[in-house]
């Protein structure tokens, strides 16, 4: 899976990255444009100050009076204040632009993920998406801040400094034409070497986050099997892997500092040595003290600009891979989209599978479903059974168009599901999964996912039908009881009943229960099914279950085996014609009978013991 995303990101060109990220600047475009303009004013002031300072030194050397020095002093103060004002202004607009871009990118990436189909989600791991929404966007934010401010300021300062150095010192400034290209070549080699390392690091970050996510999600299993040491060792390996790559990259990037120091000292030695020689030998006719002072300042300015450029390159190098990973999400087209003219009316809840074949990807050799022909009348209750991996969930996922069929068609209400408006279809086909998800918030807020406008009485009604009201009434604050993230403060059975109630609020034309009563007892299961009949008499109900008792009263029962229809009929018909169904029924009844027998024997022993004690 990770290999897919890596190969895809390599196909995104730099121009595409800039264009894609540029769309997220939006309302912060003004601040983004203003920052380089303000920075330009700051650079002009910084470059002008050494020039005026040189004139001041020469004036002092010539023996000028205090009155003659005041204009120079006033000009320097004004330029310093102007430079400070420009710097503050650039800092404000730069922070607005970079933080705004990060905010918009997070919004756009999250919105893109919400539009993804299950097939798109399968391309990315959840840990990878989290890394892109956090670490990668932070890297791009920092890089953008440096690009619109430092990356504009430094080259401008570098060019202006070189020009002024030639104006002030003439041929001596040629040293910069030698040192700058050499330094630039060294920086380029560092960037080219480091970029592949950062590309590897960010994919290892995904693996690190995945390890954390798995451990936190499966904490109960980790503790139950006493695997804490193993998990710590696995996480430690992943962390060391990331650390090793980052250390390698930082070691290479650290070469910037000695290269810059060498350049700075070489230029200063040259300027001071030959500048002093020219001043003394020409008695100030070829070069004077003011020019020497200005050249020294410009040398420091040019080399500091180069050092900042190296830092910008390092940041951009780190952010380049992050930007490509973000653009990979933003440029991924959902595999399932609304048609040009979507249908927004559903005649009834009838469902037709016409010669349906389904594979999870085009390249997959295995067919999850093969040649399924199934016709369900509106209002029917259909049970679905099958062994693990028999594609029960895959079948019902096609009804709400969480995936699209590979061959054939699925029709609901006589219309191909690919012709419906997606939101309309999914509002009319409610699905309750086995692994139910509750979100942090009150019970009321969770239930209203099914209908945001539901009244309190409607909430109570559906909870009574789903056999949830009884336990809710025993909770502190009742329907205002706060559900923790993931529903960790309610049991599995309570979670399932709340999710069934949530689905009932939609009043769908098709209701799918995907093994969603597995955590409740058989009595409660039967009461829930009775409630569904009375509340949604005209809705088509599809019940996936492992217990025969959950489906034996259905109008018809579908048995799947390896993606094929192994049996279809009533409970009595399947007992005669379907081996899998009959074997499952007998095994479950035998287990129930033995449990009852063991219970009766235990009760009898207890009764005898009581009589003996009485005697």
Tab-separated table of N, CA and C in Angstrom, residues 340-479:
chain	number	residue	atom	x	y	z
A	340	UNK	N	-23.888	13.218	-13.757
A	340	UNK	CA	-24.162	14.571	-14.257
A	340	UNK	C	-25.572	15.029	-13.885
A	341	UNK	N	-26.540	14.144	-14.020
A	341	UNK	CA	-27.932	14.471	-13.675
A	341	UNK	C	-28.432	13.442	-12.665
A	342	UNK	N	-28.108	13.641	-11.374
A	342	UNK	CA	-28.433	12.618	-10.372
A	342	UNK	C	-29.928	12.506	-10.108
A	343	UNK	N	-30.359	11.279	-9.813
A	343	UNK	CA	-31.755	11.002	-9.461
A	343	UNK	C	-31.937	11.261	-7.973
A	344	UNK	N	-33.016	11.959	-7.603
A	344	UNK	CA	-33.272	12.284	-6.197
A	344	UNK	C	-34.664	11.816	-5.749
A	345	UNK	N	-35.171	10.801	-6.427
A	345	UNK	CA	-36.430	10.181	-6.014
A	345	UNK	C	-36.259	8.672	-6.017
A	346	UNK	N	-36.799	8.005	-4.990
A	346	UNK	CA	-36.693	6.552	-4.896
A	346	UNK	C	-38.101	5.970	-4.775
A	347	UNK	N	-38.453	5.154	-5.740
A	347	UNK	CA	-39.805	4.608	-5.817
A	347	UNK	C	-40.139	3.755	-4.601
A	348	UNK	N	-39.248	2.834	-4.278
A	348	UNK	CA	-39.476	1.943	-3.146
A	348	UNK	C	-38.142	1.330	-2.743
A	349	UNK	N	-38.179	0.338	-1.860
A	349	UNK	CA	-36.946	-0.262	-1.367
A	349	UNK	C	-36.565	-1.566	-2.032
A	350	UNK	N	-37.089	-1.818	-3.235
A	350	UNK	CA	-36.717	-3.056	-3.946
A	350	UNK	C	-35.243	-2.997	-4.352
A	351	UNK	N	-34.591	-4.167	-4.347
A	351	UNK	CA	-33.154	-4.248	-4.676
A	351	UNK	C	-32.954	-5.361	-5.685
A	352	UNK	N	-32.191	-5.048	-6.735
A	352	UNK	CA	-31.908	-6.036	-7.783
A	352	UNK	C	-30.413	-6.089	-8.063
A	353	UNK	N	-29.835	-7.271	-7.890
A	353	UNK	CA	-28.455	-7.532	-8.305
A	353	UNK	C	-28.530	-8.275	-9.637
A	354	UNK	N	-28.051	-7.640	-10.695
A	354	UNK	CA	-28.103	-8.255	-12.021
A	354	UNK	C	-26.714	-8.685	-12.459
A	355	UNK	N	-26.435	-9.997	-12.310
A	355	UNK	CA	-25.168	-10.580	-12.751
A	355	UNK	C	-23.967	-9.766	-12.242
A	356	UNK	N	-23.923	-9.540	-10.942
A	356	UNK	CA	-22.923	-8.655	-10.345
A	356	UNK	C	-21.633	-9.411	-10.041
A	357	UNK	N	-20.534	-8.819	-10.499
A	357	UNK	CA	-19.188	-9.282	-10.145
A	357	UNK	C	-18.454	-8.098	-9.551
A	358	UNK	N	-17.675	-8.342	-8.506
A	358	UNK	CA	-16.992	-7.235	-7.838
A	358	UNK	C	-15.591	-7.647	-7.418
A	359	UNK	N	-14.616	-6.756	-7.724
A	359	UNK	CA	-13.238	-6.890	-7.252
A	359	UNK	C	-12.864	-5.590	-6.564
A	360	UNK	N	-12.013	-5.678	-5.537
A	360	UNK	CA	-11.659	-4.484	-4.775
A	360	UNK	C	-10.723	-3.551	-5.527
A	361	UNK	N	-10.050	-4.036	-6.546
A	361	UNK	CA	-9.242	-3.165	-7.403
A	361	UNK	C	-9.174	-3.783	-8.797
A	362	UNK	N	-8.887	-2.956	-9.765
A	362	UNK	CA	-8.847	-3.434	-11.144
A	362	UNK	C	-7.766	-4.496	-11.343
A	363	UNK	N	-6.661	-4.371	-10.586
A	363	UNK	CA	-5.538	-5.292	-10.752
A	363	UNK	C	-5.719	-6.589	-9.957
A	364	UNK	N	-6.711	-6.598	-9.069
A	364	UNK	CA	-6.903	-7.784	-8.224
A	364	UNK	C	-7.316	-8.991	-9.062
A	365	UNK	N	-6.722	-10.139	-8.764
A	365	UNK	CA	-7.069	-11.370	-9.477
A	365	UNK	C	-8.298	-12.034	-8.846
A	366	UNK	N	-8.438	-11.876	-7.529
A	366	UNK	CA	-9.544	-12.519	-6.814
A	366	UNK	C	-10.816	-11.690	-6.934
A	367	UNK	N	-11.929	-12.364	-7.242
A	367	UNK	CA	-13.225	-11.704	-7.295
A	367	UNK	C	-13.932	-11.896	-5.949
A	368	UNK	N	-14.244	-10.787	-5.283
A	368	UNK	CA	-14.933	-10.875	-3.992
A	368	UNK	C	-16.338	-11.431	-4.182
A	369	UNK	N	-17.004	-11.000	-5.242
A	369	UNK	CA	-18.340	-11.493	-5.585
A	369	UNK	C	-18.340	-11.898	-7.052
A	370	UNK	N	-19.052	-12.964	-7.369
A	370	UNK	CA	-19.059	-13.446	-8.755
A	370	UNK	C	-20.472	-13.839	-9.179
A	371	UNK	N	-20.942	-13.199	-10.236
A	371	UNK	CA	-22.194	-13.562	-10.914
A	371	UNK	C	-23.364	-13.679	-9.933
A	372	UNK	N	-23.579	-12.592	-9.188
A	372	UNK	CA	-24.671	-12.564	-8.209
A	372	UNK	C	-25.957	-12.079	-8.887
A	373	UNK	N	-26.966	-12.921	-8.874
A	373	UNK	CA	-28.303	-12.535	-9.344
A	373	UNK	C	-29.242	-12.665	-8.152
A	374	UNK	N	-29.750	-11.534	-7.699
A	374	UNK	CA	-30.594	-11.518	-6.506
A	374	UNK	C	-31.639	-10.420	-6.660
A	375	UNK	N	-32.891	-10.763	-6.400
A	375	UNK	CA	-33.978	-9.787	-6.556
A	375	UNK	C	-34.805	-9.779	-5.272
A	376	UNK	N	-34.827	-8.610	-4.611
A	376	UNK	CA	-35.490	-8.449	-3.316
A	376	UNK	C	-36.659	-7.487	-3.490
A	377	UNK	N	-37.820	-7.911	-3.044
A	377	UNK	CA	-38.997	-7.054	-3.145
A	377	UNK	C	-38.969	-5.988	-2.038
A	378	UNK	N	-39.603	-4.864	-2.326
A	378	UNK	CA	-39.692	-3.804	-1.323
A	378	UNK	C	-40.465	-4.301	-0.114
A	379	UNK	N	-39.930	-4.061	1.081
A	379	UNK	CA	-40.584	-4.476	2.318
A	379	UNK	C	-40.182	-5.855	2.791
A	380	UNK	N	-39.444	-6.605	1.975
A	380	UNK	CA	-38.998	-7.949	2.387
A	380	UNK	C	-37.936	-7.859	3.471
A	381	UNK	N	-37.880	-8.889	4.299
A	381	UNK	CA	-36.785	-9.044	5.253
A	381	UNK	C	-35.915	-10.190	4.765
A	382	UNK	N	-34.663	-9.858	4.474
A	382	UNK	CA	-33.723	-10.837	3.918
A	382	UNK	C	-32.609	-11.080	4.923
A	383	UNK	N	-32.392	-12.331	5.265
A	383	UNK	CA	-31.264	-12.695	6.102
A	383	UNK	C	-30.089	-13.113	5.230
A	384	UNK	N	-28.880	-12.800	5.667
A	384	UNK	CA	-27.683	-13.209	4.930
A	384	UNK	C	-26.754	-13.929	5.889
A	385	UNK	N	-26.332	-15.131	5.501
A	385	UNK	CA	-25.398	-15.901	6.307
A	385	UNK	C	-24.260	-16.391	5.426
A	386	UNK	N	-23.181	-16.756	6.065
A	386	UNK	CA	-22.023	-17.265	5.337
A	386	UNK	C	-20.823	-17.287	6.251
A	387	UNK	N	-19.842	-18.039	5.857
A	387	UNK	CA	-18.628	-18.130	6.671
A	387	UNK	C	-17.801	-16.864	6.568
A	388	UNK	N	-16.749	-16.806	7.377
A	388	UNK	CA	-15.830	-15.664	7.334
A	388	UNK	C	-15.206	-15.560	5.944
A	389	UNK	N	-15.253	-14.359	5.375
A	389	UNK	CA	-14.672	-14.150	4.047
A	389	UNK	C	-15.587	-14.531	2.905
A	390	UNK	N	-16.860	-14.745	3.210
A	390	UNK	CA	-17.784	-15.136	2.141
A	390	UNK	C	-18.339	-13.934	1.378
A	391	UNK	N	-17.926	-12.705	1.743
A	391	UNK	CA	-18.276	-11.458	1.045
A	391	UNK	C	-19.671	-10.952	1.387
A	392	UNK	N	-20.119	-11.203	2.606
A	392	UNK	CA	-21.431	-10.697	3.023
A	392	UNK	C	-21.427	-9.165	3.066
A	393	UNK	N	-20.406	-8.608	3.709
A	393	UNK	CA	-20.313	-7.147	3.802
A	393	UNK	C	-20.054	-6.522	2.439
A	394	UNK	N	-19.250	-7.179	1.632
A	394	UNK	CA	-18.986	-6.660	0.277
A	394	UNK	C	-20.281	-6.510	-0.503
A	395	UNK	N	-21.186	-7.488	-0.334
A	395	UNK	CA	-22.460	-7.457	-1.054
A	395	UNK	C	-23.273	-6.227	-0.663
A	396	UNK	N	-23.438	-5.987	0.639
A	396	UNK	CA	-24.294	-4.872	1.067
A	396	UNK	C	-23.622	-3.521	0.837
A	397	UNK	N	-22.283	-3.482	0.785
A	397	UNK	CA	-21.591	-2.223	0.492
A	397	UNK	C	-21.941	-1.696	-0.899
A	398	UNK	N	-22.288	-2.594	-1.802
A	398	UNK	CA	-22.634	-2.183	-3.163
A	398	UNK	C	-23.998	-1.499	-3.202
A	399	UNK	N	-24.869	-1.812	-2.240
A	399	UNK	CA	-26.224	-1.239	-2.246
A	399	UNK	C	-26.176	0.258	-1.953
A	400	UNK	N	-25.367	0.665	-0.972
A	400	UNK	CA	-25.242	2.091	-0.651
A	400	UNK	C	-24.115	2.749	-1.444
A	401	UNK	N	-23.569	2.037	-2.383
A	401	UNK	CA	-22.531	2.512	-3.306
A	401	UNK	C	-21.280	3.009	-2.572
A	402	UNK	N	-20.886	2.224	-1.572
A	402	UNK	CA	-19.593	2.485	-0.953
A	402	UNK	C	-18.485	1.999	-1.874
A	403	UNK	N	-18.798	1.027	-2.692
A	403	UNK	CA	-17.956	0.593	-3.810
A	403	UNK	C	-18.861	0.487	-5.036
A	404	UNK	N	-18.247	0.538	-6.212
A	404	UNK	CA	-18.992	0.317	-7.453
A	404	UNK	C	-18.730	-1.098	-7.957
A	405	UNK	N	-19.754	-1.667	-8.588
A	405	UNK	CA	-19.606	-3.028	-9.127
A	405	UNK	C	-18.539	-3.035	-10.221
A	406	UNK	N	-17.900	-4.160	-10.388
A	406	UNK	CA	-16.941	-4.327	-11.488
A	406	UNK	C	-17.680	-4.685	-12.774
A	407	UNK	N	-18.663	-5.574	-12.651
A	407	UNK	CA	-19.514	-5.950	-13.782
A	407	UNK	C	-20.955	-6.052	-13.292
A	408	UNK	N	-21.907	-5.871	-14.201
A	408	UNK	CA	-23.313	-5.963	-13.849
A	408	UNK	C	-23.823	-4.658	-13.267
A	409	UNK	N	-24.924	-4.743	-12.532
A	409	UNK	CA	-25.504	-3.527	-11.948
A	409	UNK	C	-26.279	-3.877	-10.686
A	410	UNK	N	-26.396	-2.858	-9.819
A	410	UNK	CA	-27.226	-2.949	-8.617
A	410	UNK	C	-28.276	-1.853	-8.722
A	411	UNK	N	-29.538	-2.240	-8.613
A	411	UNK	CA	-30.632	-1.272	-8.703
A	411	UNK	C	-31.399	-1.240	-7.381
A	412	UNK	N	-31.725	-0.029	-6.952
A	412	UNK	CA	-32.571	0.179	-5.779
A	412	UNK	C	-33.773	1.001	-6.241
A	413	UNK	N	-34.955	0.490	-5.981
A	413	UNK	CA	-36.150	1.184	-6.452
A	413	UNK	C	-36.223	1.249	-7.966
A	414	UNK	N	-35.611	0.257	-8.623
A	414	UNK	CA	-35.639	0.194	-10.080
A	414	UNK	C	-34.615	1.071	-10.772
A	415	UNK	N	-33.785	1.795	-10.025
A	415	UNK	CA	-32.796	2.715	-10.606
A	415	UNK	C	-31.394	2.242	-10.223
A	416	UNK	N	-30.499	2.248	-11.198
A	416	UNK	CA	-29.103	1.884	-10.936
A	416	UNK	C	-28.541	2.832	-9.874
A	417	UNK	N	-27.875	2.272	-8.862
A	417	UNK	CA	-27.359	3.107	-7.773
A	417	UNK	C	-26.362	4.146	-8.271
A	418	UNK	N	-25.735	3.897	-9.434
A	418	UNK	CA	-24.780	4.859	-9.988
A	418	UNK	C	-25.465	6.092	-10.561
A	419	UNK	N	-26.799	6.021	-10.697
A	419	UNK	CA	-27.548	7.169	-11.226
A	419	UNK	C	-28.121	8.050	-10.123
A	420	UNK	N	-28.052	7.597	-8.875
A	420	UNK	CA	-28.597	8.378	-7.763
A	420	UNK	C	-27.605	9.448	-7.301
A	421	UNK	N	-28.153	10.513	-6.722
A	421	UNK	CA	-27.335	11.448	-5.956
A	421	UNK	C	-26.807	10.689	-4.737
A	422	UNK	N	-25.499	10.766	-4.490
A	422	UNK	CA	-24.881	9.958	-3.435
A	422	UNK	C	-25.482	10.236	-2.059
A	423	UNK	N	-25.654	11.509	-1.738
A	423	UNK	CA	-26.200	11.858	-0.422
A	423	UNK	C	-27.632	11.341	-0.281
A	424	UNK	N	-28.417	11.488	-1.352
A	424	UNK	CA	-29.801	11.013	-1.327
A	424	UNK	C	-29.841	9.492	-1.156
A	425	UNK	N	-29.001	8.779	-1.908
A	425	UNK	CA	-28.975	7.315	-1.836
A	425	UNK	C	-28.634	6.856	-0.422
A	426	UNK	N	-27.598	7.446	0.168
A	426	UNK	CA	-27.135	6.977	1.480
A	426	UNK	C	-28.063	7.410	2.610
A	427	UNK	N	-28.871	8.431	2.371
A	427	UNK	CA	-29.886	8.790	3.350
A	427	UNK	C	-31.061	7.819	3.321
A	428	UNK	N	-31.230	7.149	2.185
A	428	UNK	CA	-32.344	6.208	2.045
A	428	UNK	C	-31.919	4.755	2.217
A	429	UNK	N	-30.613	4.515	2.270
A	429	UNK	CA	-30.088	3.178	2.546
A	429	UNK	C	-29.231	3.291	3.811
A	430	UNK	N	-29.799	2.969	4.944
A	430	UNK	CA	-29.093	3.096	6.226
A	430	UNK	C	-28.358	1.796	6.535
A	431	UNK	N	-27.113	1.936	6.978
A	431	UNK	CA	-26.280	0.767	7.278
A	431	UNK	C	-25.819	0.840	8.725
A	432	UNK	N	-26.007	-0.247	9.462
A	432	UNK	CA	-25.485	-0.356	10.826
A	432	UNK	C	-24.441	-1.467	10.813
A	433	UNK	N	-23.197	-1.093	11.085
A	433	UNK	CA	-22.097	-2.048	10.987
A	433	UNK	C	-21.892	-2.798	12.302
A	434	UNK	N	-21.138	-3.894	12.207
A	434	UNK	CA	-20.804	-4.638	13.418
A	434	UNK	C	-19.858	-3.820	14.297
A	435	UNK	N	-18.849	-3.238	13.655
A	435	UNK	CA	-17.916	-2.385	14.386
A	435	UNK	C	-18.470	-0.966	14.357
A	436	UNK	N	-19.377	-0.701	15.267
A	436	UNK	CA	-20.050	0.589	15.288
A	436	UNK	C	-19.138	1.663	15.846
A	437	UNK	N	-19.316	2.862	15.355
A	437	UNK	CA	-18.511	3.995	15.801
A	437	UNK	C	-19.418	5.047	16.418
A	438	UNK	N	-19.113	5.421	17.641
A	438	UNK	CA	-19.762	6.562	18.278
A	438	UNK	C	-18.718	7.659	18.424
A	439	UNK	N	-19.159	8.893	18.283
A	439	UNK	CA	-18.237	10.012	18.316
A	439	UNK	C	-18.345	10.735	19.657
A	440	UNK	N	-17.281	11.419	20.041
A	440	UNK	CA	-17.290	12.138	21.310
A	440	UNK	C	-18.403	13.181	21.288
A	441	UNK	N	-19.222	13.176	22.333
A	441	UNK	CA	-20.380	14.050	22.418
A	441	UNK	C	-21.478	13.345	23.193
A	442	UNK	N	-22.596	14.020	23.395
A	442	UNK	CA	-23.690	13.423	24.157
A	442	UNK	C	-24.398	12.337	23.337
A	443	UNK	N	-25.194	11.514	24.022
A	443	UNK	CA	-25.994	10.495	23.329
A	443	UNK	C	-26.924	11.168	22.332
A	444	UNK	N	-27.504	12.291	22.728
A	444	UNK	CA	-28.396	13.036	21.824
A	444	UNK	C	-27.674	13.403	20.530
A	445	UNK	N	-26.476	13.956	20.683
A	445	UNK	CA	-25.713	14.411	19.504
A	445	UNK	C	-25.370	13.228	18.596
A	446	UNK	N	-25.049	12.088	19.187
A	446	UNK	CA	-24.736	10.908	18.383
A	446	UNK	C	-25.976	10.402	17.650
A	447	UNK	N	-27.106	10.384	18.324
A	447	UNK	CA	-28.336	9.905	17.693
A	447	UNK	C	-28.754	10.816	16.537
A	448	UNK	N	-28.533	12.106	16.696
A	448	UNK	CA	-28.989	13.055	15.666
A	448	UNK	C	-28.132	13.030	14.403
A	449	UNK	N	-27.129	12.166	14.366
A	449	UNK	CA	-26.457	11.910	13.089
A	449	UNK	C	-27.481	11.329	12.111
A	450	UNK	N	-28.435	10.585	12.641
A	450	UNK	CA	-29.467	10.010	11.781
A	450	UNK	C	-30.454	11.041	11.285
A	451	UNK	N	-30.745	12.039	12.107
A	451	UNK	CA	-31.664	13.117	11.722
A	451	UNK	C	-31.372	14.326	12.600
A	452	UNK	N	-30.700	15.341	12.059
A	452	UNK	CA	-30.308	16.504	12.868
A	452	UNK	C	-31.508	17.231	13.490
A	453	UNK	N	-32.694	17.082	12.897
A	453	UNK	CA	-33.878	17.807	13.370
A	453	UNK	C	-34.774	16.956	14.272
A	454	UNK	N	-34.323	15.777	14.669
A	454	UNK	CA	-35.157	14.880	15.480
A	454	UNK	C	-35.481	15.505	16.837
A	455	UNK	N	-36.720	15.350	17.259
A	455	UNK	CA	-37.143	15.864	18.562
A	455	UNK	C	-36.723	14.883	19.660
A	456	UNK	N	-36.827	15.344	20.899
A	456	UNK	CA	-36.478	14.479	22.033
A	456	UNK	C	-37.376	13.247	22.063
A	457	UNK	N	-38.665	13.427	21.790
A	457	UNK	CA	-39.605	12.298	21.804
A	457	UNK	C	-39.248	11.276	20.730
A	458	UNK	N	-38.797	11.756	19.576
A	458	UNK	CA	-38.389	10.829	18.508
A	458	UNK	C	-37.144	10.053	18.916
A	459	UNK	N	-36.231	10.706	19.620
A	459	UNK	CA	-35.031	10.013	20.103
A	459	UNK	C	-35.412	8.893	21.062
A	460	UNK	N	-36.310	9.209	21.969
A	460	UNK	CA	-36.745	8.205	22.949
A	460	UNK	C	-37.456	7.049	22.250
A	461	UNK	N	-38.271	7.374	21.257
A	461	UNK	CA	-39.024	6.343	20.545
A	461	UNK	C	-38.094	5.332	19.880
A	462	UNK	N	-37.107	5.830	19.118
A	462	UNK	CA	-36.220	4.898	18.395
A	462	UNK	C	-35.328	4.141	19.376
A	463	UNK	N	-34.979	4.759	20.494
A	463	UNK	CA	-34.159	4.066	21.490
A	463	UNK	C	-34.945	2.947	22.162
A	464	UNK	N	-36.240	3.166	22.358
A	464	UNK	CA	-37.073	2.088	22.906
A	464	UNK	C	-37.164	0.933	21.922
A	465	UNK	N	-37.316	1.252	20.635
A	465	UNK	CA	-37.377	0.205	19.616
A	465	UNK	C	-36.062	-0.568	19.528
A	466	UNK	N	-34.948	0.144	19.712
A	466	UNK	CA	-33.633	-0.494	19.643
A	466	UNK	C	-33.197	-1.063	20.985
A	467	UNK	N	-34.101	-1.055	21.980
A	467	UNK	CA	-33.832	-1.598	23.317
A	467	UNK	C	-32.665	-0.869	24.002
A	468	UNK	N	-32.555	0.449	23.699
A	468	UNK	CA	-31.471	1.239	24.296
A	468	UNK	C	-31.973	2.152	25.403
A	469	UNK	N	-33.259	2.478	25.399
A	469	UNK	CA	-33.785	3.449	26.363
A	469	UNK	C	-33.597	2.981	27.805
A	470	UNK	N	-33.739	1.682	28.040
A	470	UNK	CA	-33.658	1.160	29.405
A	470	UNK	C	-32.310	1.470	30.047
A	471	UNK	N	-31.209	1.218	29.326
A	471	UNK	CA	-29.900	1.474	29.932
A	471	UNK	C	-29.576	2.973	29.933
A	472	UNK	N	-30.125	3.728	28.955
A	472	UNK	CA	-29.880	5.178	28.939
A	472	UNK	C	-30.481	5.830	30.179
A	473	UNK	N	-31.664	5.376	30.572
A	473	UNK	CA	-32.336	5.953	31.737
A	473	UNK	C	-31.548	5.721	33.023
A	474	UNK	N	-30.656	4.742	33.022
A	474	UNK	CA	-29.871	4.443	34.219
A	474	UNK	C	-28.542	5.201	34.248
A	475	UNK	N	-28.230	5.897	33.149
A	475	UNK	CA	-26.968	6.640	33.060
A	475	UNK	C	-27.113	8.016	33.701
A	476	UNK	N	-26.019	8.570	34.236
A	476	UNK	CA	-26.068	9.961	34.717
A	476	UNK	C	-26.393	10.886	33.530
A	477	UNK	N	-27.277	11.828	33.726
A	477	UNK	CA	-27.687	12.793	32.679
A	477	UNK	C	-28.471	12.151	31.542
A	478	UNK	N	-28.671	10.829	31.596
A	478	UNK	CA	-29.520	10.129	30.620
A	478	UNK	C	-29.112	10.450	29.169
A	479	UNK	N	-30.006	11.107	28.404
A	479	UNK	CA	-29.702	11.359	26.986
A	479	UNK	C	-28.623	12.430	26.784
